[in-house]
CSV table of N, CA, C and O in Angstrom, one decimal:
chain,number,residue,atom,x,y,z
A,1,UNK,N,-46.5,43.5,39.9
A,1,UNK,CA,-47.5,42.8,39.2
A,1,UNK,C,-47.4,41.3,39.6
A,1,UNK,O,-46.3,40.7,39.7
A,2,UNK,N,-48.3,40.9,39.6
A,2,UNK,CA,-48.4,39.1,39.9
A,2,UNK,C,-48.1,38.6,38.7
A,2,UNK,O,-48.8,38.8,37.8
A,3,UNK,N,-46.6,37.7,38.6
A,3,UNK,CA,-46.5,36.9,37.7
A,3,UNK,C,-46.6,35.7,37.6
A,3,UNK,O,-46.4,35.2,36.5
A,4,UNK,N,-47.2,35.0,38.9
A,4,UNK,CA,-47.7,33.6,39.2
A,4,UNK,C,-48.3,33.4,40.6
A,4,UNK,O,-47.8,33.9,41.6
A,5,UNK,N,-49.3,32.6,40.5
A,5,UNK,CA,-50.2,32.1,41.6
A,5,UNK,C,-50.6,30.9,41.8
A,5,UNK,O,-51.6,30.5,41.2
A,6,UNK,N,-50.0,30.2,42.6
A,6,UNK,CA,-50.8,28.8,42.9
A,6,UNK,C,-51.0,28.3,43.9
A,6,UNK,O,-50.3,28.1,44.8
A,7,UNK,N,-52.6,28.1,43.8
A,7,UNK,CA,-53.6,27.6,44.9
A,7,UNK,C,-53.8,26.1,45.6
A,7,UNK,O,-54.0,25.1,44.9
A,8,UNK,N,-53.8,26.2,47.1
A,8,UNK,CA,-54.4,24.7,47.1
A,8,UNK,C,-55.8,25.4,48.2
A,8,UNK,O,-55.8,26.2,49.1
A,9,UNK,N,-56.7,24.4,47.4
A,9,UNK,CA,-58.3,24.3,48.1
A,9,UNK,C,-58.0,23.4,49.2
A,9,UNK,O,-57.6,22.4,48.7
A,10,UNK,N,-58.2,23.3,50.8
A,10,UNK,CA,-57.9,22.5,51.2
A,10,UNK,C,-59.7,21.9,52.1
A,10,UNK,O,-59.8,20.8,52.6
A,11,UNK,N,-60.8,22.9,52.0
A,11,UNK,CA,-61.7,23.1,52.7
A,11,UNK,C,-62.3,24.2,51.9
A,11,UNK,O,-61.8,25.2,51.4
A,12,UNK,N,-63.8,23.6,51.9
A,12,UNK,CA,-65.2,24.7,51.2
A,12,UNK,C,-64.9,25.9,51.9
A,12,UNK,O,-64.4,25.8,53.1
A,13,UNK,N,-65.0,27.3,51.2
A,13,UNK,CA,-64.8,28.3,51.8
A,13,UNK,C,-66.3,29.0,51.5
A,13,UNK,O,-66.9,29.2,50.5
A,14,UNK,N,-66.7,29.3,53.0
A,14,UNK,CA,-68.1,29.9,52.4
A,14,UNK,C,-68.2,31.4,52.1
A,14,UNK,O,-67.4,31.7,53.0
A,15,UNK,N,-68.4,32.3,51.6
A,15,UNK,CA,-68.7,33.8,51.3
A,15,UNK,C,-68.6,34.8,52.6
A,15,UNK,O,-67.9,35.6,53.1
A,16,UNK,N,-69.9,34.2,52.7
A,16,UNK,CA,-70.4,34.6,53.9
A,16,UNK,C,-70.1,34.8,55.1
A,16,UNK,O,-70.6,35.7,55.9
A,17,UNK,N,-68.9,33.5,55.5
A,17,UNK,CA,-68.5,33.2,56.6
A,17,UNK,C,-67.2,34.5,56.8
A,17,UNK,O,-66.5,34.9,55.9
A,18,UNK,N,-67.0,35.1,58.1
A,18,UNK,CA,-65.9,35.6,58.4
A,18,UNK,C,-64.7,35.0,58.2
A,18,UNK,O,-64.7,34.0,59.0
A,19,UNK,N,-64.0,35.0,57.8
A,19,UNK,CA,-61.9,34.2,57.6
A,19,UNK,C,-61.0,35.1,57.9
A,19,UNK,O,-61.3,36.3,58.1
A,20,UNK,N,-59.8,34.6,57.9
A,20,UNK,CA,-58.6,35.5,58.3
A,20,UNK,C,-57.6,35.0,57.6
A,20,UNK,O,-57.2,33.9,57.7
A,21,UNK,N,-57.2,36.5,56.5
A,21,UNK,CA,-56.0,35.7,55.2
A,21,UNK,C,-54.6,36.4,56.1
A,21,UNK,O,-54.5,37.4,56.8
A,22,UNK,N,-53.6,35.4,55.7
A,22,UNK,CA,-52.2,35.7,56.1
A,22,UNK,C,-51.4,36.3,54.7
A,22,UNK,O,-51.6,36.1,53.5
A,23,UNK,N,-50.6,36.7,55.2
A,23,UNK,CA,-49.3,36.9,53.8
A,23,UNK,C,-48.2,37.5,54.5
A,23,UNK,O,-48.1,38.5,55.2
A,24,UNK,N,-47.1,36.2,54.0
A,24,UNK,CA,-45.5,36.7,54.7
A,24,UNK,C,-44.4,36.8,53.4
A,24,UNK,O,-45.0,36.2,52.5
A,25,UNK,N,-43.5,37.2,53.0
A,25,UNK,CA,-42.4,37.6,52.1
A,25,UNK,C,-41.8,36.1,52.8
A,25,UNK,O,-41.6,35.9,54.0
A,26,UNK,N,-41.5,35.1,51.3
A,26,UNK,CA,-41.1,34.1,51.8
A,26,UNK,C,-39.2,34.2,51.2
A,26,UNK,O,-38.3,33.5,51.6
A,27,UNK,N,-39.2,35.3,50.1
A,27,UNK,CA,-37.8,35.5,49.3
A,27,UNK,C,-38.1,36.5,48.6
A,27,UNK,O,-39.1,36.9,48.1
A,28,UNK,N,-36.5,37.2,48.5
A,28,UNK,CA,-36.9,38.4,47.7
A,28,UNK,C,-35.4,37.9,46.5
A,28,UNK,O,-34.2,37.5,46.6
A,29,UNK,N,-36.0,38.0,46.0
A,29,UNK,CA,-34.2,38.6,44.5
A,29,UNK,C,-34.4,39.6,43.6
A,29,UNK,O,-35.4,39.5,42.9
A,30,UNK,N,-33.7,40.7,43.3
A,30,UNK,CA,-34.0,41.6,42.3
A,30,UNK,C,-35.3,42.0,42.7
A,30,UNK,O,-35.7,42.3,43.9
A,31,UNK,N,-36.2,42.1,41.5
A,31,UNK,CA,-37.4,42.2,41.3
A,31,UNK,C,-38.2,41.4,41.7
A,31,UNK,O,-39.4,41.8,41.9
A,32,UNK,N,-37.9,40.3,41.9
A,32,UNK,CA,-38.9,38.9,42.0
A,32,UNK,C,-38.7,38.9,43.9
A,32,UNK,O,-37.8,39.0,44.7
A,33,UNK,N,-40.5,38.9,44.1
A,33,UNK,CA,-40.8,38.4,45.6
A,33,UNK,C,-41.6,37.4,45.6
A,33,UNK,O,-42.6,37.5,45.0
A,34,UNK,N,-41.4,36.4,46.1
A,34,UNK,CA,-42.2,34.9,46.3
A,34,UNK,C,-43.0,35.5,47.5
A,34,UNK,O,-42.2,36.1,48.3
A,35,UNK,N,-44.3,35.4,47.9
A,35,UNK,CA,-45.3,35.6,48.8
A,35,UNK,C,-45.8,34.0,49.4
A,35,UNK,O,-46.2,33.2,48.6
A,36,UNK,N,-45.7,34.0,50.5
A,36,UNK,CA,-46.6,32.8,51.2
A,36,UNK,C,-47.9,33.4,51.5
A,36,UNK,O,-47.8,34.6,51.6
A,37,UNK,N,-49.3,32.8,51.7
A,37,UNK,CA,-50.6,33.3,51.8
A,37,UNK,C,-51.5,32.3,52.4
A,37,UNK,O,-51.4,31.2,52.0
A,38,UNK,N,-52.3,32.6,53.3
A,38,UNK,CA,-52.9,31.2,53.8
A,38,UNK,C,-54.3,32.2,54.3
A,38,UNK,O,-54.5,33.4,54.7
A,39,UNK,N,-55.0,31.2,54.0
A,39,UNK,CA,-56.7,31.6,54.4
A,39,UNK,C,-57.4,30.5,55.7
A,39,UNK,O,-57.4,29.3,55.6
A,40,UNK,N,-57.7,31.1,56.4
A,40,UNK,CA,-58.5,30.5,57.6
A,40,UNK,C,-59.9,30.6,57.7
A,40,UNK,O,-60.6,31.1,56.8
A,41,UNK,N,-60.6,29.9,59.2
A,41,UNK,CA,-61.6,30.4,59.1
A,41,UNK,C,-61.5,31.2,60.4
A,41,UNK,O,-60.4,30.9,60.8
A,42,UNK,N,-62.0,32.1,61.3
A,42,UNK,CA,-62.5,33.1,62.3
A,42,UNK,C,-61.8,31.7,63.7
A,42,UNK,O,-60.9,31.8,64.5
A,43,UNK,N,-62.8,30.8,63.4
A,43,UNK,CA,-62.1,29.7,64.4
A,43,UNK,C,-60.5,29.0,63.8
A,43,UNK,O,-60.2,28.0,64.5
A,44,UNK,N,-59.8,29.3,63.0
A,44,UNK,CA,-58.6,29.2,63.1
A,44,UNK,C,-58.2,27.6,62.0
A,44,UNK,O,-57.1,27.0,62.0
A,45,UNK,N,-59.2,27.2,61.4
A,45,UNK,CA,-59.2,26.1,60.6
A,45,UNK,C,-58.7,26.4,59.5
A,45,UNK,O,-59.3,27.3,58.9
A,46,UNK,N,-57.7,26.0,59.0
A,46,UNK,CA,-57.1,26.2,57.8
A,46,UNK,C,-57.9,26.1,56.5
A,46,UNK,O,-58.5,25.1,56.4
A,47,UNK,N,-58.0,27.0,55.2
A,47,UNK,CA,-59.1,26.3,54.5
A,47,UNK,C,-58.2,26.5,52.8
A,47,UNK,O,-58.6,25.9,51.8
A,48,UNK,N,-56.9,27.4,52.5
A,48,UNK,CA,-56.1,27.8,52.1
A,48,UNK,C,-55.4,27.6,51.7
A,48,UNK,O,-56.1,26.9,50.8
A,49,UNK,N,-54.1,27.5,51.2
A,49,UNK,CA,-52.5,28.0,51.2
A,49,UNK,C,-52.4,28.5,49.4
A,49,UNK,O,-53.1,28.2,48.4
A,50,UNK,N,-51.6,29.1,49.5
A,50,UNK,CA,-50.7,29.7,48.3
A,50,UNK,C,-49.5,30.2,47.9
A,50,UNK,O,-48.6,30.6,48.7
A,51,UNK,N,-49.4,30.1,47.0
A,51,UNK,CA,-47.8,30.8,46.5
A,51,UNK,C,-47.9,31.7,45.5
A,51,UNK,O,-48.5,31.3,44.5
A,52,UNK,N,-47.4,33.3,45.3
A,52,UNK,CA,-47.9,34.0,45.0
A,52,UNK,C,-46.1,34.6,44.2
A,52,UNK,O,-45.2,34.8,45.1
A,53,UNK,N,-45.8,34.9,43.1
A,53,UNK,CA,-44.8,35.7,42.8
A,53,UNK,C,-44.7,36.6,42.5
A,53,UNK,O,-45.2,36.7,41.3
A,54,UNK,N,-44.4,37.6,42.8
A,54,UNK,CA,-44.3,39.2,42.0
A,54,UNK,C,-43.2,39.7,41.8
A,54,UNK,O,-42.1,39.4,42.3
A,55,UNK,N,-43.7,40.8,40.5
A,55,UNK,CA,-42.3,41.5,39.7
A,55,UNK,C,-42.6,42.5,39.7
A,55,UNK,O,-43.6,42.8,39.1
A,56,UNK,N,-41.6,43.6,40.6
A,56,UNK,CA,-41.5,44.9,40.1
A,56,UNK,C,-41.5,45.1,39.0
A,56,UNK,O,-40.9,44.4,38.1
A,57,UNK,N,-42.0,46.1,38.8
A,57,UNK,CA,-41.6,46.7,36.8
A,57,UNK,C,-40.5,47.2,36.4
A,57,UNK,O,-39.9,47.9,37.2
A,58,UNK,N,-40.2,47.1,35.4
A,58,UNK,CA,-38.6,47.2,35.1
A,58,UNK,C,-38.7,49.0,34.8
A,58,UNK,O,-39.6,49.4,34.1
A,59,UNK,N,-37.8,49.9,35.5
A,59,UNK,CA,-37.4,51.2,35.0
A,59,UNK,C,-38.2,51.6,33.7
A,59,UNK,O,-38.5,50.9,32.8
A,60,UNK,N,-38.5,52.7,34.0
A,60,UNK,CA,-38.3,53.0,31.8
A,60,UNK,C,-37.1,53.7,32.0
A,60,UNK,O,-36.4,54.3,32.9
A,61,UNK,N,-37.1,53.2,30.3
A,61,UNK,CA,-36.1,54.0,29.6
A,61,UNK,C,-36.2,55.1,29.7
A,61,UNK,O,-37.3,55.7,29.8
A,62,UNK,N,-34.8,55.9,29.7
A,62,UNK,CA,-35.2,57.7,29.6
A,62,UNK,C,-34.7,57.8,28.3
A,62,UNK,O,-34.8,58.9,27.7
């Protein structure tokens, strides 16, 4: 599950327009993975970035 997300707008992103999103595992511990994320446009302009954390879910109990 996503336990945190934060965005930078760096350029209008249009709908319409084709882009190309990235995502690399920037750290892992335990449960917790920190994600790097970046959005372009088709011509390769940055319009993007993010930081994205997730948490596996904890076991259940038996």
């Amino acid at each position: 599950m996503t336990a945190s997300l934060t965005a930078t707008l760096l350029r209008p992103v249009a709908a319409t327009a084709p882009h190309v999103s990235y995502a690399w595992l920037r750290e892992e511990s335990g449960r917790k993975h920190t994600m790097g994320v970046a959005l372009a446009t088709a011509g390769g302009e940055l319009c993007a970035v993010a930081e994205a954390l997730w948490l596996d879910p904890r076991p259940r109990a038996a």
